[in-house]
Structures are given as structure tokens and as C-alpha cells.
Tab-separated table of C-alpha atoms and ligand atoms in Angstrom:
chain	number	residue	atom	x	y	z
M	1	MET	CA	-18.794	1.762	-1.013
M	2	VAL	CA	-20.503	3.124	-4.065
M	3	SER	CA	-23.863	1.600	-3.334
M	4	HIS	CA	-25.172	0.627	0.047
M	5	ASN	CA	-27.597	-1.719	-1.700
M	6	GLU	CA	-24.858	-3.859	-3.131
M	7	THR	CA	-25.327	-7.629	-2.784
M	8	LYS	CA	-22.496	-9.820	-1.508
M	9	GLU	CA	-21.945	-11.074	-5.076
M	10	GLU	CA	-21.726	-7.529	-6.423
M	11	ARG	CA	-19.317	-6.558	-3.706
M	12	ASP	CA	-17.169	-9.653	-4.292
M	13	ALA	CA	-17.077	-8.815	-7.999
M	14	ARG	CA	-16.057	-5.210	-7.287
M	15	MET	CA	-13.352	-6.270	-4.821
M	16	GLY	CA	-12.202	-9.178	-6.989
M	17	TRP	CA	-9.131	-7.668	-8.660
M	18	TRP	CA	-7.981	-6.043	-5.419
M	19	ARG	CA	-8.150	-9.310	-3.466
M	20	GLU	CA	-6.200	-11.077	-6.201
M	21	ALA	CA	-3.592	-8.341	-6.436
M	22	ARG	CA	-2.167	-8.593	-2.899
M	23	PHE	CA	0.685	-6.167	-3.575
M	24	GLY	CA	0.704	-2.470	-4.522
M	25	MET	CA	2.937	0.591	-4.561
M	26	PHE	CA	2.240	3.673	-2.454
M	27	ILE	CA	3.803	6.911	-3.708
M	28	HIS	CA	4.167	9.937	-1.425
M	29	TRP	CA	5.324	12.833	-3.528
M	30	GLY	CA	5.085	16.570	-3.171
M	31	VAL	CA	6.816	19.843	-2.326
M	32	TYR	CA	8.115	18.392	0.958
M	33	ALA	CA	10.644	16.515	-1.177
M	34	VAL	CA	12.425	19.872	-1.641
M	35	PRO	CA	13.397	20.443	2.024
M	36	ALA	CA	13.739	16.641	2.207
M	37	GLY	CA	13.803	16.596	6.014
M	38	ILE	CA	15.973	19.677	6.570
M	39	TYR	CA	14.803	23.134	7.673
M	40	GLN	CA	17.087	26.024	8.559
M	41	ASP	CA	20.044	23.654	8.355
M	42	LYS	CA	18.565	21.352	10.969
M	43	GLN	CA	17.430	17.793	10.486
M	44	ILE	CA	13.746	17.715	11.391
M	45	ASP	CA	12.618	14.537	13.140
M	46	GLY	CA	9.613	12.586	12.019
M	47	ILE	CA	8.114	11.713	8.674
M	48	GLY	CA	9.304	13.916	5.818
M	49	GLU	CA	5.914	14.943	4.432
M	50	TRP	CA	5.062	16.442	7.835
M	51	ILE	CA	8.004	18.879	7.836
M	52	MET	CA	5.791	21.948	7.405
M	53	ASN	CA	3.838	20.974	10.510
M	54	ARG	CA	6.734	19.670	12.597
M	55	ALA	CA	8.934	22.694	11.996
M	56	LYS	CA	5.940	25.077	12.061
M	57	ILE	CA	7.010	26.586	8.769
M	58	PRO	CA	4.861	29.653	7.945
M	59	VAL	CA	2.679	29.245	4.867
M	60	ALA	CA	4.354	32.108	2.977
M	61	GLU	CA	7.731	30.515	3.513
M	62	TYR	CA	6.649	26.938	2.728
M	63	ILE	CA	5.105	27.828	-0.607
M	64	GLU	CA	8.496	29.116	-1.738
M	65	TYR	CA	9.712	25.508	-1.843
M	66	ALA	CA	7.426	24.947	-4.823
M	67	LYS	CA	9.748	27.142	-6.891
M	68	ARG	CA	12.336	24.403	-6.479
M	69	PHE	CA	10.004	21.509	-7.172
M	70	ASP	CA	11.091	20.721	-10.713
M	71	PRO	CA	10.788	17.004	-11.447
M	72	VAL	CA	12.627	17.041	-14.757
M	73	LYS	CA	13.641	13.407	-14.262
M	74	TYR	CA	10.065	12.236	-13.742
M	75	ASP	CA	9.454	9.168	-15.902
M	76	PRO	CA	6.018	7.719	-15.175
M	77	ASP	CA	6.614	4.816	-17.546
M	78	ALA	CA	9.693	3.857	-15.574
M	79	TRP	CA	7.777	4.073	-12.287
M	80	VAL	CA	5.035	1.844	-13.601
M	81	HIS	CA	7.621	-0.578	-15.008
M	82	LEU	CA	9.329	-0.710	-11.650
M	83	ALA	CA	6.056	-1.454	-9.868
M	84	LYS	CA	5.330	-4.211	-12.378
M	85	GLU	CA	8.819	-5.595	-12.105
M	86	ALA	CA	8.345	-5.820	-8.341
M	87	GLY	CA	5.177	-7.824	-8.908
M	88	MET	CA	2.869	-5.020	-7.820
M	89	LYS	CA	-0.565	-4.847	-9.414
M	90	TYR	CA	-1.672	-1.348	-8.458
M	91	LEU	CA	-0.354	1.960	-7.303
M	92	VAL	CA	-1.731	4.710	-5.123
M	93	ILE	CA	-0.239	8.196	-5.372
M	94	THR	CA	-0.769	11.246	-3.168
M	95	SER	CA	-2.770	13.521	-5.450
M	96	LYS	CA	-2.716	15.970	-2.530
M	97	HIS	CA	-1.170	15.472	0.905
M	98	HIS	CA	-1.586	17.456	4.125
M	99	ASP	CA	0.441	20.408	2.838
M	100	GLY	CA	-2.407	20.973	0.395
M	101	PHE	CA	-0.166	20.841	-2.678
M	102	ALA	CA	-1.882	19.199	-5.653
M	103	LEU	CA	0.091	17.106	-8.128
M	104	PHE	CA	-2.636	17.873	-10.641
M	105	ASP	CA	-3.990	20.964	-12.370
M	106	SER	CA	-6.639	22.147	-9.934
M	107	LYS	CA	-8.995	24.925	-10.946
M	108	VAL	CA	-9.857	25.846	-7.351
M	109	THR	CA	-6.375	26.869	-6.207
M	110	ASP	CA	-2.997	28.004	-7.484
M	111	TRP	CA	-1.319	25.711	-4.988
M	112	ASP	CA	-0.683	23.004	-7.540
M	113	VAL	CA	2.099	21.731	-9.739
M	114	VAL	CA	0.899	23.623	-12.809
M	115	ASP	CA	0.594	27.082	-11.232
M	116	ALA	CA	3.174	27.018	-8.461
M	117	THR	CA	6.204	25.229	-9.880
M	118	PRO	CA	8.691	25.774	-12.689
M	119	TYR	CA	7.708	22.342	-14.019
M	120	GLY	CA	4.227	23.605	-14.825
M	121	LYS	CA	2.669	20.335	-15.993
M	122	ASP	CA	0.086	18.010	-14.493
M	123	LEU	CA	1.906	15.005	-13.003
M	124	LEU	CA	-1.041	12.657	-12.743
M	125	LYS	CA	-2.103	12.680	-16.397
M	126	PRO	CA	1.005	10.909	-17.751
M	127	LEU	CA	0.980	8.528	-14.806
M	128	ALA	CA	-2.622	7.593	-15.528
M	129	GLU	CA	-1.678	6.994	-19.164
M	130	ALA	CA	1.309	4.860	-18.212
M	131	CYS	CA	-0.838	2.774	-15.847
M	132	ARG	CA	-3.423	2.189	-18.541
M	133	LYS	CA	-0.788	1.354	-21.125
M	134	HIS	CA	0.969	-1.169	-18.890
M	135	GLY	CA	-2.072	-2.674	-17.185
M	136	ILE	CA	-1.576	-1.409	-13.644
M	137	LYS	CA	-4.536	-0.208	-11.602
M	138	LEU	CA	-4.336	3.390	-10.441
M	139	GLY	CA	-5.474	4.837	-7.138
M	140	PHE	CA	-5.386	8.380	-5.779
M	141	TYR	CA	-4.682	9.264	-2.182
M	142	TYR	CA	-6.442	12.463	-1.150
M	143	SER	CA	-6.051	14.230	2.214
M	144	GLN	CA	-9.608	15.430	2.740
M	145	ALA	CA	-9.347	16.661	6.321
M	146	GLN	CA	-5.919	18.258	6.503
M	147	ASP	CA	-4.564	21.025	4.357
M	148	TRP	CA	-2.027	23.304	6.038
M	149	ARG	CA	-1.985	25.749	3.137
M	150	HIS	CA	-5.616	26.761	2.703
M	151	PRO	CA	-7.705	28.544	5.355
M	152	GLY	CA	-9.793	26.127	7.390
M	153	GLY	CA	-7.768	23.066	6.424
M	154	ALA	CA	-5.469	22.908	9.412
M	155	ALA	CA	-7.935	22.024	12.135
M	156	ALA	CA	-6.868	18.392	12.442
M	157	GLY	CA	-3.102	18.983	12.441
M	158	GLY	CA	-3.274	22.094	14.644
M	159	HIS	CA	-2.301	25.443	13.153
M	160	TRP	CA	0.585	27.798	13.628
M	161	ASP	CA	-0.024	30.600	11.167
M	162	GLU	CA	-2.855	33.137	10.863
M	163	ALA	CA	-3.057	32.314	7.181
M	164	GLN	CA	-4.521	28.949	8.169
M	165	GLU	CA	-7.454	30.403	10.127
M	166	GLY	CA	-10.833	29.617	8.653
M	167	SER	CA	-13.823	27.340	8.675
M	168	MET	CA	-13.282	23.664	7.973
M	169	ASP	CA	-16.768	23.426	6.485
M	170	ASP	CA	-15.962	26.202	4.022
M	171	TYR	CA	-12.681	24.491	3.229
M	172	ILE	CA	-14.424	21.213	2.484
M	173	ARG	CA	-17.048	22.904	0.344
M	174	ASP	CA	-14.697	25.201	-1.594
M	175	ILE	CA	-11.497	23.181	-1.924
M	176	ALA	CA	-11.709	19.533	-0.930
M	177	VAL	CA	-15.010	18.544	-2.560
M	178	PRO	CA	-14.247	20.327	-5.870
M	179	GLN	CA	-10.762	18.812	-5.933
M	180	VAL	CA	-12.061	15.310	-5.344
M	181	ARG	CA	-14.481	15.933	-8.200
M	182	GLU	CA	-11.500	16.945	-10.339
M	183	ILE	CA	-9.461	13.836	-9.588
M	184	LEU	CA	-12.454	11.576	-10.110
M	185	THR	CA	-13.287	13.243	-13.424
M	186	ASN	CA	-10.103	14.120	-15.269
M	187	TYR	CA	-7.918	11.017	-15.162
M	188	GLY	CA	-9.977	8.214	-16.678
M	189	PRO	CA	-10.965	5.101	-14.774
M	190	LEU	CA	-9.751	5.089	-11.190
M	191	ALA	CA	-9.463	1.939	-9.152
M	192	ILE	CA	-9.015	3.295	-5.621
M	193	LEU	CA	-9.659	6.453	-3.641
M	194	TRP	CA	-7.474	6.456	-0.553
M	195	TRP	CA	-8.667	8.951	2.074
M	196	ASP	CA	-6.480	9.916	5.011
M	197	THR	CA	-6.663	11.217	8.592
M	198	PRO	CA	-10.381	11.110	9.431
M	199	THR	CA	-9.868	13.303	12.501
M	200	ASP	CA	-12.357	16.201	12.612
M	201	MET	CA	-14.538	14.672	9.936
M	202	ASN	CA	-18.144	14.349	11.049
M	203	GLN	CA	-20.989	12.664	9.238
M	204	GLU	CA	-22.050	15.821	7.409
M	205	ARG	CA	-18.542	16.523	6.160
M	206	ALA	CA	-18.039	12.931	5.057
M	207	GLU	CA	-21.363	12.861	3.277
M	208	ALA	CA	-20.365	15.852	1.187
M	209	PHE	CA	-17.919	13.551	-0.627
M	210	LEU	CA	-20.006	10.426	-1.036
M	211	PRO	CA	-22.068	11.405	-4.118
M	212	LEU	CA	-18.815	12.053	-5.988
M	213	LEU	CA	-17.967	8.375	-5.867
M	214	GLU	CA	-20.712	7.775	-8.417
M	215	LEU	CA	-18.331	9.386	-10.917
M	216	GLN	CA	-16.232	6.222	-10.780
M	217	PRO	CA	-18.426	3.146	-10.715
M	218	GLY	CA	-16.569	0.240	-9.197
M	219	ILE	CA	-14.114	2.366	-7.246
M	220	ILE	CA	-12.757	0.929	-4.003
M	221	THR	CA	-12.226	3.197	-0.983
M	222	ASN	CA	-10.403	2.756	2.288
M	223	ASN	CA	-11.737	3.345	5.800
M	224	ARG	CA	-10.222	6.773	6.444
M	225	LEU	CA	-12.940	9.132	5.238
M	226	GLY	CA	-14.369	9.502	8.730
M	227	GLY	CA	-17.877	10.470	9.813
M	228	GLY	CA	-18.756	6.820	10.404
M	229	VAL	CA	-18.154	5.741	6.796
M	230	GLU	CA	-16.582	2.273	6.879
M	231	GLY	CA	-15.213	2.106	3.350
M	232	ASP	CA	-14.199	-1.122	1.702
M	233	PHE	CA	-11.031	-2.023	3.530
M	234	SER	CA	-9.149	-1.380	6.754
M	235	THR	CA	-5.692	0.129	6.774
M	236	PRO	CA	-3.274	-1.012	9.490
M	237	GLU	CA	-0.321	1.334	9.183
M	238	GLN	CA	3.295	0.277	9.701
M	239	HIS	CA	2.323	-2.951	11.449
M	240	ILE	CA	0.900	-6.345	10.553
M	241	PRO	CA	-2.034	-7.428	12.709
M	242	ASP	CA	-1.331	-10.665	14.615
M	243	THR	CA	-4.165	-12.649	13.100
M	244	GLY	CA	-5.193	-10.398	10.209
M	245	ILE	CA	-8.667	-8.868	10.290
M	246	PRO	CA	-11.097	-11.765	9.883
M	247	GLY	CA	-14.261	-10.937	7.956
M	248	ARG	CA	-12.886	-7.682	6.571
M	249	ASP	CA	-10.702	-6.701	3.618
M	250	TRP	CA	-7.500	-5.032	4.773
M	251	GLU	CA	-4.271	-3.585	3.494
M	252	VAL	CA	-1.099	-2.841	5.431
M	253	CYS	CA	0.607	0.347	4.279
M	254	MET	CA	4.274	0.566	5.151
M	255	THR	CA	7.407	2.575	4.513
M	256	MET	CA	10.688	1.060	3.319
M	257	ASN	CA	12.700	3.368	5.580
M	258	ASP	CA	11.148	5.594	8.281
M	259	THR	CA	9.432	8.187	6.122
M	260	TRP	CA	6.730	8.324	3.460
M	261	GLY	CA	7.834	11.538	1.753
M	262	PHE	CA	11.493	11.787	0.669
M	263	LYS	CA	14.059	12.638	3.364
M	264	SER	CA	17.643	12.998	2.270
M	265	TRP	CA	19.046	11.684	5.541
M	266	ASP	CA	16.840	8.681	6.298
M	267	ASP	CA	18.945	5.600	5.598
M	268	ASN	CA	17.103	3.203	7.836
M	269	TRP	CA	16.093	0.880	5.022
M	270	LYS	CA	14.367	-2.416	5.724
M	271	SER	CA	16.145	-5.379	4.183
M	272	THR	CA	14.702	-7.180	1.175
M	273	GLN	CA	14.301	-10.201	3.443
M	274	THR	CA	12.119	-8.208	5.837
M	275	LEU	CA	10.026	-6.851	2.977
M	276	ILE	CA	9.473	-10.282	1.397
M	277	HIS	CA	8.680	-11.813	4.784
M	278	ASN	CA	6.194	-9.001	5.409
M	279	LEU	CA	4.496	-9.597	2.060
M	280	VAL	CA	4.251	-13.314	2.776
M	281	ASP	CA	3.119	-12.780	6.369
M	282	ILE	CA	0.349	-10.417	5.216
M	283	ALA	CA	-0.799	-12.776	2.439
M	284	SER	CA	-0.833	-15.649	4.940
M	285	LYS	CA	-3.360	-13.652	6.961
M	286	GLY	CA	-5.450	-12.630	3.938
M	287	GLY	CA	-4.345	-9.012	3.486
M	288	ASN	CA	-2.713	-6.739	0.911
M	289	TYR	CA	0.646	-4.955	1.184
M	290	LEU	CA	0.931	-1.333	0.006
M	291	LEU	CA	4.626	-0.561	0.064
M	292	ASN	CA	5.745	3.051	-0.139
M	293	VAL	CA	8.294	4.935	-2.216
M	294	GLY	CA	9.073	8.617	-1.715
M	295	PRO	CA	10.480	10.181	-4.903
M	296	THR	CA	12.812	13.192	-4.860
M	297	ALA	CA	11.897	16.704	-6.006
M	298	GLU	CA	13.583	15.868	-9.308
M	299	GLY	CA	11.251	12.931	-9.777
M	300	GLU	CA	13.489	10.005	-8.972
M	301	ILE	CA	12.622	7.028	-6.813
M	302	PRO	CA	15.531	6.579	-4.378
M	303	GLN	CA	18.033	3.930	-5.429
M	304	PRO	CA	17.694	1.802	-2.244
M	305	SER	CA	13.966	1.503	-2.987
M	306	ILE	CA	14.633	0.525	-6.594
M	307	GLU	CA	17.116	-2.145	-5.546
M	308	ARG	CA	14.716	-3.667	-3.033
M	309	LEU	CA	11.782	-3.604	-5.421
M	310	LYS	CA	13.820	-5.391	-8.086
M	311	GLU	CA	14.897	-8.037	-5.599
M	312	ILE	CA	11.317	-8.559	-4.468
M	313	GLY	CA	10.391	-8.817	-8.158
M	314	ARG	CA	12.923	-11.587	-8.731
M	315	TRP	CA	11.368	-13.526	-5.864
M	316	MET	CA	7.847	-12.837	-7.151
M	317	GLN	CA	8.773	-14.032	-10.652
M	318	VAL	CA	9.420	-17.465	-9.187
M	319	ASN	CA	6.917	-17.520	-6.336
M	320	GLY	CA	4.151	-15.068	-7.272
M	321	GLU	CA	1.668	-17.925	-7.647
M	322	ALA	CA	1.909	-18.410	-3.877
M	323	ILE	CA	0.879	-14.779	-3.254
M	324	TYR	CA	-1.615	-13.651	-5.931
M	325	ASP	CA	-5.210	-14.676	-5.512
M	326	THR	CA	-4.429	-16.712	-2.410
M	327	GLN	CA	-6.315	-16.932	0.834
M	328	ALA	CA	-5.189	-16.909	4.431
M	329	SER	CA	-3.534	-19.942	5.976
M	330	PRO	CA	-6.027	-22.480	7.296
M	331	PHE	CA	-3.873	-23.116	10.364
M	332	GLN	CA	-1.802	-21.142	12.883
M	333	ARG	CA	1.612	-19.861	11.976
M	334	PRO	CA	3.982	-22.831	11.674
M	335	GLU	CA	7.460	-22.600	13.166
M	336	TRP	CA	9.144	-22.917	9.769
M	337	GLY	CA	7.433	-19.932	8.108
M	338	ARG	CA	3.991	-19.103	6.710
M	339	CYS	CA	1.267	-20.711	4.591
M	340	THR	CA	-1.122	-19.403	1.928
M	341	ARG	CA	-3.707	-21.440	0.054
M	342	LYS	CA	-5.730	-21.698	-3.119
M	343	GLU	CA	-8.808	-23.869	-3.392
M	344	GLN	CA	-10.029	-24.934	-6.807
M	345	ASP	CA	-11.503	-27.927	-8.636
M	346	GLY	CA	-11.946	-30.033	-5.523
M	347	LYS	CA	-8.384	-29.659	-4.363
M	348	THR	CA	-6.383	-27.200	-2.300
M	349	THR	CA	-2.865	-26.066	-2.903
M	350	LEU	CA	-1.139	-25.124	0.315
M	351	TYR	CA	1.857	-22.927	-0.350
M	352	LEU	CA	4.398	-23.547	2.365
M	353	HIS	CA	6.618	-20.481	2.608
M	354	VAL	CA	9.722	-21.806	4.295
M	355	PHE	CA	11.670	-19.021	6.022
M	356	ASP	CA	13.810	-21.477	7.997
M	357	TRP	CA	14.716	-24.537	5.956
M	358	PRO	CA	14.728	-27.160	8.722
M	359	ALA	CA	17.973	-28.887	9.588
M	360	ASP	CA	16.223	-32.278	9.901
M	361	GLY	CA	14.480	-31.759	6.549
M	362	THR	CA	10.955	-32.118	7.900
M	363	LEU	CA	8.047	-29.692	7.712
M	364	GLY	CA	5.028	-30.344	9.898
M	365	VAL	CA	1.714	-29.403	8.259
M	366	PRO	CA	-1.291	-29.908	10.559
M	367	VAL	CA	-3.817	-31.248	8.033
M	368	SER	CA	-5.173	-34.772	7.605
M	369	ASN	CA	-6.046	-34.688	3.873
M	370	ASN	CA	-4.750	-37.078	1.262
M	371	VAL	CA	-1.859	-35.677	-0.709
M	372	ILE	CA	-1.962	-35.272	-4.490
M	373	ALA	CA	1.484	-33.783	-5.026
M	374	CYS	CA	4.294	-32.001	-3.220
M	375	TYR	CA	7.057	-30.097	-4.980
M	376	LEU	CA	9.265	-27.062	-4.904
M	377	LEU	CA	7.470	-24.171	-6.597
M	378	ALA	CA	10.732	-22.911	-8.126
M	379	ASP	CA	11.354	-26.313	-9.738
M	380	ARG	CA	8.395	-28.676	-9.921
M	381	SER	CA	10.610	-31.564	-10.865
M	382	ARG	CA	11.978	-31.412	-7.316
M	383	GLU	CA	9.304	-33.476	-5.581
M	384	PHE	CA	9.085	-34.316	-1.895
M	385	SER	CA	7.505	-37.263	-0.155
M	386	THR	CA	5.008	-36.855	2.673
M	387	ILE	CA	4.021	-38.999	5.633
M	388	GLN	CA	0.593	-38.968	7.252
M	389	GLY	CA	0.630	-39.086	11.048
M	390	LYS	CA	-1.425	-38.273	14.133
M	391	GLU	CA	-0.397	-34.626	14.039
M	392	GLY	CA	-0.898	-34.241	10.326
M	393	LEU	CA	1.395	-34.378	7.356
M	394	THR	CA	5.144	-34.327	7.440
M	395	VAL	CA	6.866	-33.125	4.287
M	396	GLN	CA	10.319	-34.646	3.843
M	397	LEU	CA	12.490	-32.054	2.208
M	398	THR	CA	15.661	-32.948	0.405
M	399	GLY	CA	18.645	-30.802	-0.438
M	400	ASP	CA	19.341	-27.233	0.538
M	401	ALA	CA	17.026	-24.242	0.645
M	402	PRO	CA	16.890	-22.889	-2.904
M	403	ASP	CA	16.119	-19.398	-1.623
M	404	THR	CA	17.753	-18.059	1.513
M	405	ILE	CA	14.877	-15.622	2.107
M	406	CYS	CA	11.854	-17.818	1.460
M	407	SER	CA	11.530	-21.091	-0.473
M	408	VAL	CA	8.022	-22.149	-1.397
M	409	VAL	CA	6.781	-25.726	-1.366
M	410	GLY	CA	3.507	-26.494	-3.161
M	411	LEU	CA	1.478	-29.104	-1.317
M	412	GLU	CA	-1.617	-30.212	-3.210
M	413	ILE	CA	-4.231	-31.997	-1.151
M	414	LYS	CA	-7.664	-33.432	-1.897
M	415	GLY	CA	-10.654	-31.311	-0.904
M	416	LYS	CA	-10.658	-28.471	1.598
M	417	PRO	CA	-8.023	-28.480	4.316
M	418	GLU	CA	-8.994	-30.620	7.295
M	419	VAL	CA	-7.013	-28.952	9.999
M	420	ILE	CA	-5.910	-30.924	13.015
M	421	GLN	CA	-6.578	-28.989	16.191
M	422	GLN	CA	-3.444	-27.310	17.402
M	423	ASP	CA	-3.269	-26.855	21.161
M	424	VAL	CA	-0.113	-24.748	21.237
M	425	GLU	CA	-0.931	-21.084	21.895
M	426	GLN	CA	0.674	-18.643	19.527
M	427	THR	CA	2.688	-16.405	21.769
M	428	GLU	CA	4.899	-14.544	19.374
M	429	GLU	CA	3.454	-11.960	17.009
M	430	GLY	CA	2.918	-13.651	13.688
V	1	LIG	O1	-0.347	11.670	8.179
V	1	LIG	C1	-0.308	10.690	7.201
V	1	LIG	C2	1.090	10.305	6.811
V	1	LIG	O2	1.772	11.422	6.365
V	1	LIG	C3	1.035	9.250	5.704
V	1	LIG	O3	0.414	9.771	4.565
V	1	LIG	C4	0.271	8.051	6.191
V	1	LIG	C5	0.121	6.947	5.186
V	1	LIG	O4	-0.819	6.046	5.624
V	1	LIG	N1	-1.074	8.454	6.609
V	1	LIG	C6	-1.137	9.504	7.621
V	1	LIG	C7	-0.943	8.995	8.971
V	1	LIG	O5	-1.825	7.978	9.277
């Protein structure tokens, strides 16, 4: 992204940590956590961070919520610890979302945490410090094309208040570009810049931001700047593409319930099993998983999110090797689960993620290579025998599934996988 003249080797080096990481935390946090999905005593449908737009709340009224945004329980060290405990390697936080509210001390507006809230302190500085201290990469989300608070920023989302009237070009010049300069300058090394909603961005508008990226050599950007700028990776949202996105880096962003920003009444939490299966499914197709939390206005990550992240972390402690730095499965989705692989030193380790421990104890693996070793990742002393046949290898499992969500079998084979042609069409999404 930074240089169009980059060689493939330079690009691979820049993307290296991100491809290894596979798992990150998304944080949607802002003033919308105050109404938390309720306006004038009514539950407002849709994602919580869109409440201003959905309920057509006038600007003058919405900005009053900032007086109740007082995250006294904010503990950036604890957030970073939680991400690490879950096995996440990076986090991306909304430095400014579509309501225009900045979590940082912006010099180009008063609509930020320092000037508009009783808390009065920059929220990104201590988070950046915590990330550096604990070795987690930090990314900033920035909504470049939507800002429902400042004149000219509400073109993409539609507007409902005279206070929003104005020129989008002026908005980009006077607010968005200077703010992106601020976030790229004041918080030390940044790993990712995560643009959002490219609607209404043309080439000229997008190009106004590009020189700023030079402020952070090595930064990785997503594909949502607009104006024809591809960015470094694609961003399927709330769904996992059937066969990944071959030839392209990609990251699925997803909520744990049905909202990004905190909503007090959204209890539709995905199970830990679903979240682990999603992580594995994405890794088996060569992508990253950016899983969201939406902290409260007091600065707390909701308990159901914490519980799930800790459970994922316990699984990752045992099985992380089968996720980090792996590549997509060499063959179609097997009926028993998913596969990831690592190729090194003339051998390949196939990680067989068994969702359904088979009743007959056999796992079909459609490769014809010679086997070096086969064992349970959670306990390498538990070895399994394999049989070579016309349709590939059959692993003969013994005993019960050690993990009811996903047990991983390490299958080491000589050389690169020689996949036996599978004629069965994959009909189910997977
Ligand atoms: O409108 C936003 C939404 O609020 C949220 O931030 C997601 C996260 O990817 N992005 C936009 C919708 O695509």
C-alpha cells in the first residue's frame, strides 16, 4: 500500500506478521455506548453504533450523550491482556466511527474524548502504550467518508439535520485528512489503518489520504478507502467466503452478538464452539479473523465477550500451532472438519481439525504422501497409525475426542501434499 513500486518480496515481508497472526480483536467504542441501543425509551433496531442515524437523532441532541461518556473503568492493560489470552496477535480500535466522535485528542474539532466528555483524557495513548508493552500490534479504524456530526460528513449515510449540510470535499480537507495525520503521528508505530465505508469516495478524495501513509512505513491497510484504491487485504464482513479469496490477503470481521458498538439489550451471543469453528474455518481457507468487542460507556468489555475470549484462549493454548502461520488446506473441506498446513524443511504438517470425532475412528485424508508421524496435538504421545489406500490416507483414531469443540491431529508427511483428485462437489458452504 505504501509504495506502488514494492517488489513481491518486499510486500511479503511487510505482510509477514499479519499473515502469521491469523487472529485479532476489533474494538468498536464511542459515545453510542451511552444510549446503548435505546432512544426515547425505545429499543432501536440495527447495529448499536448506527443509533444516531437509525433514530435520526439531531446533532445537538446526540452530542449531549458525550457528557455521560465517562469510562472510569477503562483498563487498557486488561484489554490487551484479554486479547493476548484469547490468542489474538493484534487489535484494531475505532479511533473515530461514523458519529464523528474521536477517541483521541484532535486539534481540528472539539468533538473528541478530551474536549467533549467528563473523562477528558486521550483513550488511544494508554492503549498504544499497553500494546507496545505487551507485544500486541495496534491498528486504528478510521471512518473517512462518514461523519454525522461535522458538516459535509453525512453524504454517504444520508442526512437528517441541517447541521450536517456541507461539502464533503471541505470535510475531507478540514477534518478527515488532518485527523488521519494526527492518528498516524501521535501514537507511535501503527500496524494497520482500517478504513471504512468507501461509498462517495472518488479517486481525488482517496488520493488526499495516500501521502499520509508515508508517516508509518510498513503500515498495512484494508480495501475500504474507496476511489479505486485496493489496499492490502479484502474484508468480508459477517460471513466466511466459501473458498476463501485465492490470490489475495483477506480478513473476516465479525461480531460476537449482533452489534459492533455496545447495545444493552443484544444477548444474541454466538457460542464459543461457533467462534472456534469460524476461526478454524477461516484459517483453513487462508484468512484472518478479526473478532469484535463493544465496550460499555464505562469502559468495560461485556462479560459474555470476556468469557468467550477466555475459552477460545484455552483452546488456542493447546492448538495455536495449528492456526498461527499456517496456510490454507490443500484439499476440499473434509466431512470431519477442516485442515490447515505448514510446509517446512521438506515436510508438511497437515493439521486435521476434527469437529466430528468419527464413530468408526477413521479420518480420510486425500493425499498420497508417505507419512512421517501422526499424533494428537494436545498430547503428542498419543500417536495414531495410518493406512495408505487408493483414495489417500486413512488415520486410525483411538479413544474419545479430547476436545468436544475441535480436536487437532498433526499429520506429518514427506514433501508437499500430493492431493488425490476429489470428484465430489462441495455443495454445502464451507
Ligand atoms: O458501518 C460500519 C459498521 O458500523 C461497522 O463499523 C462495520 C465493521 O466492519 N463496518 C461498517 C459497515 O460495513
